[in-house]
Short mmCIF file of C-alpha atoms in Angstrom, two decimals:
data_model
loop_
_atom_site.label_atom_id
_atom_site.label_comp_id
_atom_site.label_asym_id
_atom_site.label_seq_id
_atom_site.Cartn_x
_atom_site.Cartn_y
_atom_site.Cartn_z
CA MET L 1 -31.89 11.08 7.59
CA SER L 2 -34.48 8.33 7.96
CA TRP L 3 -36.29 6.85 4.96
CA THR L 4 -39.34 9.01 5.81
CA GLN L 5 -37.21 12.16 5.85
CA TRP L 6 -35.59 11.19 2.55
CA PHE L 7 -39.05 10.59 1.03
CA ILE L 8 -40.18 14.08 2.06
CA PHE L 9 -36.91 15.54 0.75
CA LEU L 10 -37.38 13.83 -2.63
CA LEU L 11 -40.97 15.12 -2.84
CA ILE L 12 -39.67 18.65 -2.30
CA LEU L 13 -37.13 18.10 -5.08
CA GLN L 14 -39.95 16.95 -7.38
CA ILE L 15 -41.85 20.18 -6.69
CA ILE L 16 -38.70 22.22 -7.39
CA HIS L 17 -38.20 20.30 -10.63
CA GLY L 18 -41.82 20.77 -11.67
CA LEU L 19 -41.81 24.51 -10.99
CA GLY L 20 -38.62 24.92 -12.99
CA THR L 21 -39.54 22.86 -16.06
CA TRP L 22 -43.33 22.68 -16.58
CA LYS L 23 -43.31 25.24 -19.39
CA LEU L 24 -40.48 23.34 -21.06
CA TYR L 25 -42.61 20.19 -20.89
CA ILE L 26 -45.41 22.08 -22.67
CA LYS L 27 -43.03 23.30 -25.40
CA ALA L 28 -41.95 19.67 -25.90
CA GLY L 29 -45.58 18.66 -26.49
CA ARG L 30 -46.22 17.22 -23.03
CA LYS L 31 -48.72 18.09 -20.28
CA PRO L 32 -47.60 20.49 -17.50
CA TRP L 33 -48.67 18.12 -14.71
CA GLU L 34 -46.21 15.52 -16.01
CA ALA L 35 -43.38 17.67 -14.69
CA PHE L 36 -44.57 17.18 -11.09
CA VAL L 37 -45.25 13.41 -10.82
CA PRO L 38 -42.30 11.70 -9.05
CA VAL L 39 -40.31 9.21 -11.16
CA TYR L 40 -42.83 9.52 -14.01
CA ASN L 41 -41.56 13.05 -14.66
CA ALA L 42 -38.04 11.65 -15.06
CA VAL L 43 -39.26 9.03 -17.55
CA ILE L 44 -40.98 11.75 -19.61
CA LEU L 45 -37.90 13.96 -19.36
CA MET L 46 -35.79 11.16 -20.86
CA LYS L 47 -38.19 11.14 -23.84
CA ILE L 48 -37.91 14.91 -24.16
CA ILE L 49 -34.10 14.86 -24.16
CA SER L 50 -34.02 11.68 -26.32
CA ARG L 51 -32.14 9.62 -23.79
CA PRO L 52 -32.82 5.98 -22.78
CA TRP L 53 -35.28 5.23 -19.98
CA TRP L 54 -32.63 3.48 -17.85
CA TRP L 55 -31.01 6.86 -17.21
CA VAL L 56 -33.81 7.23 -14.63
CA ILE L 57 -32.40 4.33 -12.63
CA LEU L 58 -28.91 5.83 -12.72
CA MET L 59 -30.26 9.15 -11.47
CA PHE L 60 -31.43 7.44 -8.27
CA LEU L 61 -28.22 5.52 -7.54
CA PRO L 62 -26.08 7.26 -4.88
CA ILE L 63 -22.71 8.58 -6.13
CA VAL L 64 -23.63 7.73 -9.74
CA ASN L 65 -26.41 10.32 -9.58
CA LEU L 66 -23.82 13.02 -8.87
CA ILE L 67 -22.83 12.58 -12.53
CA MET L 68 -26.18 11.64 -14.07
CA ILE L 69 -28.32 14.45 -12.63
CA PRO L 70 -26.01 17.25 -13.90
CA ALA L 71 -25.89 15.40 -17.22
CA ALA L 72 -29.71 15.53 -17.33
CA TRP L 73 -29.64 19.29 -16.63
CA VAL L 74 -27.20 19.86 -19.49
CA GLU L 75 -29.16 17.63 -21.86
CA THR L 76 -32.40 19.45 -21.00
CA ALA L 77 -30.80 22.79 -21.91
CA ARG L 78 -29.48 21.29 -25.16
CA ALA L 79 -32.94 19.99 -26.02
CA PHE L 80 -34.10 23.61 -26.08
CA GLY L 81 -31.24 24.97 -28.17
CA LYS L 82 -28.88 25.96 -25.36
CA ASP L 83 -25.92 23.78 -26.27
CA THR L 84 -22.85 25.99 -25.76
CA LYS L 85 -20.11 25.33 -23.21
CA LEU L 86 -21.35 28.35 -21.24
CA ASP L 87 -24.86 26.88 -21.06
CA ALA L 88 -23.46 23.59 -19.75
CA LEU L 89 -21.37 25.43 -17.18
CA LEU L 90 -24.34 27.50 -16.01
CA CYS L 91 -26.44 24.35 -15.58
CA ILE L 92 -23.81 22.82 -13.31
CA VAL L 93 -22.73 25.83 -11.21
CA THR L 94 -26.37 26.85 -10.55
CA LEU L 95 -27.24 23.29 -9.53
CA GLY L 96 -29.81 23.08 -12.28
CA PHE L 97 -31.56 26.36 -11.51
CA TYR L 98 -30.46 27.64 -14.92
CA LEU L 99 -33.50 25.71 -16.17
CA TYR L 100 -35.69 28.19 -14.26
CA TYR L 101 -34.26 30.93 -16.50
CA LEU L 102 -35.07 28.86 -19.59
CA ASN L 103 -38.52 28.05 -18.24
CA TYR L 104 -39.64 31.59 -17.33
CA VAL L 105 -37.37 34.15 -19.03
CA ALA L 106 -35.55 32.87 -22.11
CA ASP L 107 -37.33 32.54 -25.44
CA VAL L 108 -36.49 28.93 -26.28
CA ASN L 109 -38.02 26.31 -28.55
CA TYR L 110 -37.90 22.55 -28.39
CA VAL L 111 -35.42 21.02 -30.84
CA GLU L 112 -36.83 17.80 -32.24
CA LYS L 113 -34.54 15.10 -33.66
CA ARG L 114 -31.47 16.95 -32.46
CA LYS L 115 -28.00 15.54 -32.88
CA LEU L 116 -27.10 13.73 -29.68
CA THR L 117 -23.35 13.46 -30.17
CA PRO L 118 -21.14 16.32 -28.92
CA LYS L 119 -20.10 18.90 -31.51
CA THR L 120 -16.38 18.75 -30.71
CA SER L 121 -13.82 15.99 -30.11
CA THR L 122 -13.25 17.42 -26.62
CA GLY L 123 -16.95 17.01 -25.88
CA GLU L 124 -16.86 13.41 -27.10
CA TRP L 125 -13.80 12.76 -24.96
CA ILE L 126 -15.44 14.19 -21.82
CA THR L 127 -18.67 12.26 -22.48
CA SER L 128 -16.79 8.99 -22.93
CA ILE L 129 -14.82 9.49 -19.72
CA LEU L 130 -17.93 10.36 -17.69
CA PHE L 131 -19.84 7.30 -18.83
CA ALA L 132 -16.78 5.10 -18.29
CA ILE L 133 -16.67 6.42 -14.71
CA VAL L 134 -20.40 5.74 -14.32
CA ALA L 135 -20.04 2.15 -15.58
CA ALA L 136 -16.96 1.50 -13.43
CA THR L 137 -18.63 3.01 -10.35
CA ILE L 138 -21.68 0.75 -10.76
CA VAL L 139 -19.48 -2.35 -11.07
CA HIS L 140 -17.26 -1.20 -8.17
CA THR L 141 -20.21 -0.38 -5.88
CA TYR L 142 -22.66 -3.16 -6.58
CA PHE L 143 -20.81 -6.09 -8.14
CA PHE L 144 -17.03 -6.46 -7.82
CA GLN L 145 -14.31 -4.42 -6.15
CA PRO L 146 -10.52 -4.76 -6.38
CA PHE L 147 -8.66 -5.14 -3.10
CA VAL L 148 -4.99 -5.62 -2.25
CA ILE L 149 -3.76 -7.48 0.84
CA PRO L 150 -1.92 -4.79 2.86
CA SER L 151 -0.71 -6.81 5.87
CA SER L 152 0.34 -10.30 6.89
CA SER L 153 -2.79 -10.95 8.96
CA LEU L 154 -3.81 -13.93 6.79
CA GLU L 155 -0.32 -15.15 5.97
CA LYS L 156 0.12 -17.89 4.62
CA SER L 157 -3.46 -18.22 3.38
CA LEU L 158 -3.42 -14.85 1.61
CA LEU L 159 -0.12 -13.07 1.11
CA VAL L 160 0.90 -9.43 1.26
CA GLY L 161 0.74 -8.25 -2.34
CA ASP L 162 -2.15 -10.47 -3.41
CA PHE L 163 -4.52 -8.45 -5.60
CA LEU L 164 -8.06 -9.71 -5.08
CA ILE L 165 -11.42 -9.43 -6.79
CA VAL L 166 -14.04 -9.08 -4.06
CA SER L 167 -17.58 -10.15 -4.91
CA LYS L 168 -20.33 -8.02 -3.42
CA ILE L 169 -23.12 -10.12 -4.91
CA HIS L 170 -22.37 -13.17 -2.74
CA TYR L 171 -23.57 -11.57 0.52
CA GLY L 172 -25.61 -8.85 -1.20
CA PRO L 173 -24.32 -5.38 -2.19
CA ARG L 174 -24.94 -2.47 0.16
CA LEU L 175 -26.54 0.72 -1.03
CA PRO L 176 -23.99 3.50 -0.37
CA MET L 177 -24.92 5.35 2.80
CA THR L 178 -22.66 8.30 2.03
CA THR L 179 -24.46 10.16 -0.75
CA VAL L 180 -21.85 12.80 -1.62
CA GLY L 181 -18.38 11.57 -2.48
CA ALA L 182 -15.85 10.97 -5.22
CA PRO L 183 -16.62 7.93 -7.40
CA MET L 184 -14.42 4.83 -7.34
CA VAL L 185 -12.34 5.84 -4.32
CA HIS L 186 -12.89 4.77 -0.75
CA ASP L 187 -12.14 7.25 2.03
CA THR L 188 -9.18 9.21 0.65
CA ILE L 189 -8.47 10.86 -2.70
CA PRO L 190 -5.17 9.42 -4.01
CA LYS L 191 -2.16 11.77 -4.14
CA LEU L 192 -4.11 14.60 -2.50
CA GLY L 193 -4.54 12.70 0.76
CA THR L 194 -7.83 14.46 1.50
CA LYS L 195 -11.16 12.98 2.54
CA SER L 196 -13.13 11.78 -0.50
CA TYR L 197 -16.63 12.27 0.93
CA LEU L 198 -18.83 14.87 2.60
CA PHE L 199 -19.17 14.08 6.30
CA ASN L 200 -18.39 15.73 9.63
CA ASP L 201 -16.09 13.25 11.40
CA HIS L 202 -16.05 15.01 14.78
CA PHE L 203 -17.73 12.65 17.27
CA GLU L 204 -19.44 15.47 19.18
CA GLU L 205 -21.10 16.79 16.00
CA ARG L 206 -22.10 13.47 14.44
CA ASN L 207 -25.82 13.95 15.15
CA THR L 208 -26.10 17.70 14.60
CA SER L 209 -23.98 18.48 11.53
CA TRP L 210 -26.02 19.20 8.37
CA MET L 211 -23.51 17.20 6.32
CA ASN L 212 -24.33 14.07 8.28
CA LYS L 213 -28.03 14.51 7.54
CA LEU L 214 -27.25 13.51 3.95
CA GLN L 215 -26.51 9.94 4.99
CA LEU L 216 -28.86 7.22 3.72
CA PRO L 217 -30.12 4.54 6.14
CA TYR L 218 -28.48 1.12 5.82
CA PHE L 219 -29.90 -1.09 3.07
CA ARG L 220 -28.53 -4.29 1.55
CA PHE L 221 -29.76 -6.00 -1.62
CA PRO L 222 -30.35 -9.76 -1.33
CA GLY L 223 -27.33 -12.01 -1.86
CA PHE L 224 -27.24 -15.66 -2.85
CA GLU L 225 -25.00 -16.85 -0.02
CA LYS L 226 -24.73 -16.42 3.74
CA ILE L 227 -21.45 -15.93 5.54
CA GLU L 228 -20.29 -19.37 6.59
CA ARG L 229 -17.80 -20.29 9.24
CA ASN L 230 -14.19 -19.97 7.95
CA ASP L 231 -15.15 -17.80 4.97
CA ILE L 232 -12.62 -15.09 4.18
CA VAL L 233 -14.53 -11.79 4.32
CA VAL L 234 -13.81 -8.15 3.47
CA PHE L 235 -15.46 -5.70 5.89
CA GLY L 236 -15.19 -2.23 7.36
CA GLN L 237 -13.16 -2.08 10.57
CA PRO L 238 -15.94 -1.41 13.11
CA ALA L 239 -13.78 0.51 15.62
CA ASP L 240 -11.92 2.54 13.00
CA THR L 241 -11.18 6.07 14.24
CA LEU L 242 -7.91 6.57 12.37
CA VAL L 243 -7.09 8.67 9.33
CA ASP L 244 -4.37 6.18 8.41
CA MET L 245 -4.45 2.61 9.75
CA ASN L 246 -0.64 2.65 9.91
CA LYS L 247 -0.61 5.65 12.27
CA PHE L 248 -2.02 4.71 15.67
CA THR L 249 -1.58 8.13 17.28
CA PRO L 250 -3.84 10.59 15.41
CA ASP L 251 -4.46 14.14 16.59
CA ARG L 252 -8.00 13.07 17.51
CA ASN L 253 -10.48 10.26 16.95
CA TYR L 254 -12.20 10.40 13.56
CA TYR L 255 -15.82 9.26 13.56
CA LYS L 256 -16.52 7.68 10.16
CA PRO L 257 -19.71 6.55 8.43
CA ILE L 258 -20.09 2.78 8.10
CA ASP L 259 -19.34 2.61 4.38
CA LYS L 260 -16.18 4.73 4.73
CA LYS L 261 -14.43 2.78 7.46
CA THR L 262 -11.11 1.19 6.56
CA ASN L 263 -11.53 -2.06 4.63
CA LEU L 264 -9.99 -5.17 6.17
CA VAL L 265 -9.88 -8.84 5.20
CA LYS L 266 -9.98 -11.61 7.80
CA ARG L 267 -11.34 -15.11 8.26
CA CYS L 268 -14.77 -15.42 9.84
CA VAL L 269 -14.16 -18.09 12.48
CA GLY L 270 -17.35 -17.43 14.44
CA ILE L 271 -20.88 -16.86 13.10
CA PRO L 272 -23.99 -15.55 14.92
CA GLY L 273 -24.99 -17.73 17.84
CA ASP L 274 -21.57 -19.39 18.23
CA THR L 275 -19.65 -19.50 21.50
CA LEU L 276 -15.98 -18.93 20.71
CA GLU L 277 -12.86 -19.56 22.73
CA VAL L 278 -9.13 -19.40 21.93
CA ARG L 279 -6.91 -21.85 23.81
CA ASN L 280 -3.18 -21.61 23.23
CA GLY L 281 -3.82 -19.97 19.87
CA ILE L 282 -6.31 -22.64 18.72
CA VAL L 283 -9.92 -21.58 18.06
CA TYR L 284 -12.73 -23.62 19.59
CA ILE L 285 -16.36 -23.17 18.50
CA ASN L 286 -19.09 -24.41 20.82
CA GLY L 287 -16.50 -26.49 22.65
CA LYS L 288 -15.02 -28.18 19.56
CA GLN L 289 -11.79 -27.28 17.75
CA ASN L 290 -12.47 -25.26 14.63
CA LYS L 291 -11.43 -27.18 11.52
CA LEU L 292 -9.97 -24.88 8.88
CA PRO L 293 -10.00 -25.61 5.14
CA ASN L 294 -6.85 -27.28 3.82
CA ARG L 295 -5.67 -24.09 2.09
CA ALA L 296 -5.60 -22.24 5.41
CA LYS L 297 -2.10 -22.03 6.88
CA VAL L 298 -2.07 -20.91 10.52
CA GLN L 299 1.02 -19.14 11.86
CA PHE L 300 2.13 -18.59 15.46
CA SER L 301 4.86 -16.62 17.18
CA TYR L 302 8.13 -18.39 17.99
CA ASP L 303 11.19 -17.30 19.96
CA ILE L 304 14.26 -17.89 17.83
CA GLU L 305 17.94 -17.97 18.74
CA PHE L 306 20.64 -17.73 16.08
CA ALA L 307 24.09 -19.30 16.06
CA ASN L 308 27.27 -18.00 14.44
CA ILE L 309 25.61 -14.76 13.29
CA THR L 310 26.86 -11.37 14.38
CA ALA L 311 25.16 -8.05 13.66
CA ASN L 312 25.48 -4.47 14.89
CA SER L 313 21.82 -3.59 14.42
CA MET L 314 18.38 -5.11 14.08
CA TYR L 315 18.33 -4.19 10.41
CA GLU L 316 21.69 -5.88 9.75
CA LEU L 317 20.54 -9.03 11.56
CA SER L 318 17.27 -9.04 9.65
CA GLU L 319 19.10 -8.78 6.31
CA LYS L 320 21.44 -11.63 7.24
CA VAL L 321 18.76 -14.06 8.42
CA LYS L 322 16.09 -13.18 5.84
CA PRO L 323 17.51 -15.55 3.16
CA ILE L 324 17.80 -18.34 5.74
CA LEU L 325 14.22 -18.00 6.93
CA LYS L 326 12.85 -17.61 3.40
CA LYS L 327 14.12 -21.12 2.59
CA TYR L 328 11.49 -22.41 5.02
CA ASP L 329 8.76 -20.01 3.82
CA ILE L 330 9.14 -17.78 6.90
CA THR L 331 8.61 -14.35 5.37
CA ASP L 332 6.76 -12.27 7.96
CA GLY L 333 9.85 -10.44 9.18
CA ILE L 334 11.63 -10.66 12.51
CA GLY L 335 10.74 -8.84 15.73
CA TYR L 336 12.16 -8.41 19.19
CA ASP L 337 10.48 -8.87 22.59
CA ASN L 338 12.05 -6.38 25.00
CA GLN L 339 10.60 -8.10 28.09
CA ARG L 340 11.84 -11.59 27.21
CA GLU L 341 14.87 -10.26 25.33
CA THR L 342 14.27 -12.69 22.48
CA PHE L 343 13.88 -12.45 18.72
CA ILE L 344 10.45 -13.43 17.38
CA ILE L 345 9.31 -14.89 14.07
CA GLN L 346 5.89 -15.85 12.72
CA ALA L 347 5.76 -19.31 11.21
CA THR L 348 3.57 -22.34 10.67
CA GLN L 349 4.25 -25.35 12.87
CA GLU L 350 5.62 -27.24 9.85
CA ALA L 351 8.00 -24.40 8.94
CA ALA L 352 9.27 -24.06 12.52
CA LYS L 353 10.07 -27.79 12.71
CA LYS L 354 12.01 -27.67 9.43
CA ALA L 355 13.90 -24.43 10.14
CA VAL L 356 15.26 -25.49 13.53
CA VAL L 357 17.68 -27.95 11.87
CA HIS L 358 19.52 -25.15 10.05
CA PRO L 359 23.11 -24.77 11.39
CA ASN L 360 22.64 -21.02 11.98
CA ILE L 361 19.50 -21.52 14.08
CA ALA L 362 20.14 -22.61 17.66
CA SER L 363 16.51 -23.02 18.78
CA ILE L 364 12.89 -22.23 17.93
CA THR L 365 10.33 -22.33 20.77
CA PHE L 366 6.62 -21.50 20.84
CA HIS L 367 6.00 -17.93 22.01
CA GLY L 368 2.54 -17.58 23.51
CA GLU L 369 1.10 -15.70 26.47
CA ASP L 370 0.02 -17.80 29.44
CA GLU L 371 -3.61 -18.26 30.42
CA GLY L 372 -4.99 -15.72 32.88
CA ILE L 373 -2.53 -12.94 32.03
CA ARG L 374 -4.47 -9.90 30.93
CA ASP L 375 -3.39 -8.02 27.80
CA SER L 376 -4.68 -4.43 27.87
CA ARG L 377 -4.87 -4.39 24.07
CA VAL L 378 -7.47 -7.16 24.07
CA PHE L 379 -11.26 -6.75 23.88
CA PRO L 380 -13.27 -5.88 25.94
CA HIS L 381 -10.49 -3.87 27.61
CA ASP L 382 -11.66 -4.23 31.22
CA LEU L 383 -10.29 -5.76 34.42
CA LYS L 384 -12.99 -8.44 34.65
CA HIS L 385 -11.59 -10.44 31.74
CA ASN L 386 -8.00 -11.64 31.96
CA TRP L 387 -7.75 -12.47 28.27
CA ASN L 388 -4.90 -12.21 25.78
CA TYR L 389 -4.24 -13.09 22.13
CA ASN L 390 -3.29 -16.65 23.04
CA PHE L 391 -6.06 -17.38 25.55
CA PHE L 392 -9.36 -15.63 24.90
CA GLY L 393 -13.01 -16.16 25.85
CA PRO L 394 -15.34 -17.97 25.96
CA ILE L 395 -17.54 -15.35 24.32
CA TRP L 396 -21.03 -15.61 22.78
CA ILE L 397 -21.48 -14.00 19.36
CA PRO L 398 -24.80 -12.07 19.06
CA LYS L 399 -27.46 -13.26 16.65
CA ALA L 400 -30.36 -11.22 15.24
CA GLY L 401 -33.49 -11.87 17.29
CA ALA L 402 -31.60 -13.61 20.11
CA THR L 403 -31.88 -12.33 23.67
CA ILE L 404 -29.05 -12.28 26.18
CA ASN L 405 -29.17 -11.67 29.91
CA LEU L 406 -27.07 -8.68 30.91
CA ASP L 407 -25.10 -8.28 34.11
CA MET L 408 -22.05 -6.40 35.36
CA ASP L 409 -19.77 -9.24 34.24
CA ASN L 410 -20.75 -9.22 30.55
CA ILE L 411 -21.97 -5.67 29.87
CA SER L 412 -18.49 -4.57 28.77
CA ILE L 413 -18.57 -7.27 26.07
CA TYR L 414 -21.88 -6.19 24.56
CA LYS L 415 -21.99 -2.48 25.39
CA ARG L 416 -20.43 -1.34 22.12
CA ALA L 417 -22.69 -3.55 20.02
CA ILE L 418 -25.83 -2.31 21.76
CA GLY L 419 -24.72 1.33 21.89
CA GLU L 420 -22.63 2.06 18.80
CA TYR L 421 -23.92 -0.51 16.30
CA GLU L 422 -27.59 -0.65 17.35
CA GLY L 423 -28.05 2.99 18.32
CA HIS L 424 -28.92 2.87 22.02
CA ASN L 425 -27.62 4.79 25.02
CA VAL L 426 -25.99 2.32 27.41
CA VAL L 427 -24.71 3.34 30.85
CA THR L 428 -24.02 1.65 34.16
CA ARG L 429 -24.88 3.22 37.51
CA GLY L 430 -23.64 1.28 40.48
CA ASN L 431 -24.65 -2.32 39.84
CA GLN L 432 -27.45 -1.43 37.44
CA ILE L 433 -27.48 -1.29 33.63
CA PHE L 434 -29.57 1.34 31.83
CA ILE L 435 -30.48 1.23 28.13
CA ASP L 436 -32.06 4.47 26.91
CA ASN L 437 -32.49 5.54 30.56
CA LYS L 438 -34.47 2.39 31.44
CA PRO L 439 -33.18 -0.37 33.76
CA ALA L 440 -32.24 -3.42 31.67
CA THR L 441 -31.44 -7.01 32.58
CA SER L 442 -31.57 -8.36 29.02
CA TYR L 443 -31.30 -7.25 25.40
CA THR L 444 -32.54 -8.60 22.04
CA PHE L 445 -30.15 -7.97 19.17
CA LYS L 446 -31.34 -6.42 15.92
CA GLN L 447 -28.65 -7.75 13.58
CA ASP L 448 -26.13 -10.56 13.20
CA TYR L 449 -22.52 -10.27 14.33
CA TYR L 450 -19.37 -12.14 13.30
CA TRP L 451 -15.96 -12.91 14.74
CA MET L 452 -13.15 -12.09 12.29
CA MET L 453 -9.60 -13.30 12.95
CA GLY L 454 -6.34 -13.52 11.08
CA ASP L 455 -4.64 -16.85 10.37
CA ASN L 456 -1.45 -15.21 11.64
CA ARG L 457 -2.67 -15.89 15.17
CA HIS L 458 -0.15 -13.87 17.20
CA ASN L 459 0.45 -11.11 14.66
CA SER L 460 -3.01 -9.94 13.64
CA ILE L 461 -5.03 -6.98 14.86
CA ASP L 462 -8.48 -8.55 14.63
CA ALA L 463 -11.68 -9.15 16.60
CA ARG L 464 -9.62 -9.95 19.70
CA ALA L 465 -8.69 -6.25 19.69
CA TRP L 466 -12.01 -4.59 18.74
CA GLY L 467 -14.75 -7.18 19.16
CA PHE L 468 -17.71 -8.11 17.00
CA VAL L 469 -18.22 -7.17 13.35
CA PRO L 470 -21.85 -6.19 12.62
CA TYR L 471 -23.44 -7.50 9.43
CA ASP L 472 -23.95 -3.96 8.11
CA HIS L 473 -20.13 -3.59 8.04
CA VAL L 474 -19.69 -6.59 5.73
CA ILE L 475 -18.56 -5.66 2.20
CA GLY L 476 -18.04 -8.87 0.28
CA LYS L 477 -16.27 -12.14 -0.35
CA PRO L 478 -12.83 -12.39 -1.99
CA VAL L 479 -13.16 -14.86 -4.85
CA PHE L 480 -10.16 -14.43 -7.14
CA ILE L 481 -6.47 -13.50 -7.07
CA TRP L 482 -5.72 -11.78 -10.39
CA MET L 483 -2.16 -10.70 -9.51
CA SER L 484 0.34 -11.39 -6.74
CA ILE L 485 3.53 -9.37 -6.20
CA ASP L 486 6.23 -10.32 -3.73
CA GLY L 487 8.10 -7.38 -2.19
CA ILE L 488 5.29 -4.83 -2.45
CA ASN L 489 5.88 -3.63 1.14
CA ASP L 490 9.58 -3.05 0.44
CA GLY L 491 8.84 -0.25 -2.01
CA LEU L 492 9.12 -2.74 -4.91
CA LYS L 493 12.92 -2.63 -4.69
CA ASN L 494 13.31 -6.38 -5.21
CA TRP L 495 9.89 -7.39 -6.40
CA SER L 496 8.75 -10.41 -8.33
CA ILE L 497 5.47 -11.87 -9.56
CA ARG L 498 4.22 -15.00 -7.83
CA TRP L 499 3.09 -16.73 -11.02
CA ASP L 500 1.69 -19.74 -9.16
CA ARG L 501 -0.88 -17.44 -7.49
CA VAL L 502 -1.90 -15.35 -10.53
CA PHE L 503 -5.47 -16.09 -11.69
CA THR L 504 -6.21 -18.50 -8.84
CA THR L 505 -9.30 -18.79 -6.67
CA VAL L 506 -9.25 -17.67 -3.04
CA SER L 507 -11.36 -20.54 -1.74
CA GLY L 508 -11.42 -24.16 -2.80
CA SER L 509 -9.89 -27.48 -1.87
CA GLY L 510 -6.51 -28.86 -2.83
CA GLU L 511 -3.55 -27.00 -4.25
CA ARG L 512 -4.04 -23.72 -6.06
CA THR L 513 -4.48 -23.95 -9.83
CA SER L 514 -3.67 -20.95 -12.01
CA TYR L 515 -6.18 -20.22 -14.78
CA LEU L 516 -3.89 -17.66 -16.46
CA ILE L 517 -2.99 -19.83 -19.48
CA PRO L 518 -6.62 -20.89 -20.14
CA PHE L 519 -7.64 -17.22 -19.82
CA ILE L 520 -5.00 -16.10 -22.35
CA ILE L 521 -6.06 -18.88 -24.75
CA LEU L 522 -9.70 -17.84 -24.37
CA VAL L 523 -8.93 -14.16 -25.05
CA LEU L 524 -6.83 -15.01 -28.11
CA GLY L 525 -9.50 -17.40 -29.35
CA ILE L 526 -12.23 -14.75 -29.09
CA THR L 527 -9.97 -12.16 -30.77
CA PHE L 528 -9.12 -14.39 -33.74
CA PHE L 529 -12.72 -15.58 -34.06
CA ASN L 530 -13.98 -11.98 -34.26
CA LYS L 531 -11.38 -11.14 -36.91
CA TRP L 532 -12.32 -14.24 -38.92
CA ARG L 533 -16.02 -13.40 -38.66
CA LYS L 534 -15.44 -9.81 -39.85
CA LYS L 535 -13.42 -11.05 -42.85
CA LYS L 536 -16.14 -13.54 -43.70
CA LYS L 537 -18.82 -10.83 -43.56
CA ALA L 538 -16.68 -8.56 -45.74
CA LYS L 539 -16.43 -11.26 -48.41
#
């Protein structure tokens, strides 16, 4: 729904609330009209049920309000003497319409100065859990979110098994667009494996399903930082149509809302207005080689030949050479190119130079596709652009307010952005381009776009596969590594903690510095200080 439609919907809800509670307002010593005034009626209701005014704010926050509004129904019933478990259940299962019964039928009286704490320990336990979920959901949605690195896309800058804290306040937190869903989970309920939100993900029914009408328009609160070139960014995969990102052959394409697309983390190598090109795996921005921060470690593919090693299977070979490669910090596994009939590793240039001197390694040579050879996996997936992962572009990255001339050579590059991300109907008929059934030779973009790539240049599914990332898909900025576990993708069979990465910052210059010991000292200091202060007060 649009903001106008949501406004009308909320006005209707205010009328429903007023009709169901105005007599209760009178019994509480208030005026009947106060039950009908939007927002103000909620403030007065908080006074009636003896709850703090800031509950009103929580009742308007998506997802959080799924807990707070039922809580307000239950508290309203309790304020008029209906405080049994059955009353609470009736409030919830009738979606609050139990208050109509109290308002028009039941003989109830307002209970002043009632006891606000639950009568039983079970009630206290449930209340504590609910408000813990509310607090955690607010932090998770609007401030900081935990994230774990699932793949080697940013190896060796960020490692598989790094547990990150992602700041949403840097670029500005998004208001959830999906209004009905489970708190503190993304797109799938753990263990159950079912969708965690209410949405019709069939593409053909995306505009007609009543469930999809419950979506809020996109809105982002102001941040204090803009996305800069070479920032590491967490975002929703814009072309995500998979139930599971590890299964590339689903039974159908799944159309997901923006805030429920699979979260990815990549490096933003191109910002709005940049012209980007990849030459032999090296990124060039506006004609100049992109200079990465010193913590960034770029990997490439290399053909590798082994000497004096025999194996009956790929697995046996991998197990034999893994300790050898690990000595040189080559940890991204080993692959095989059927066309070239060669083994492939991912390594930094420094690691490849060091590893080639090992007696069991015969040779290591750069493995990169030649210029002009088209890779069908590469954006924009048409015959006009013979691009691959090693040689790509040049390509201009759209900027909000900027206008680009459209023709049959570049329409495939910008068609998805104009159609899917900016909501227009884009078709080509012969040699003409039509936007919303009108001939078009140019287009002015509504929002900024970014180019996200992995530092693992030849082993990263990134913007070279699915194109631009719109600003409304941006989630936040990773700022802190609070834990790092080696071996997490091996089922934790031979796992270990990377202590040198625990409690380190994601960005910054120079070598990583762990703040774990200072943190422990600080926690112990605060703990002992509080104990000392309590003893002093007791004396």
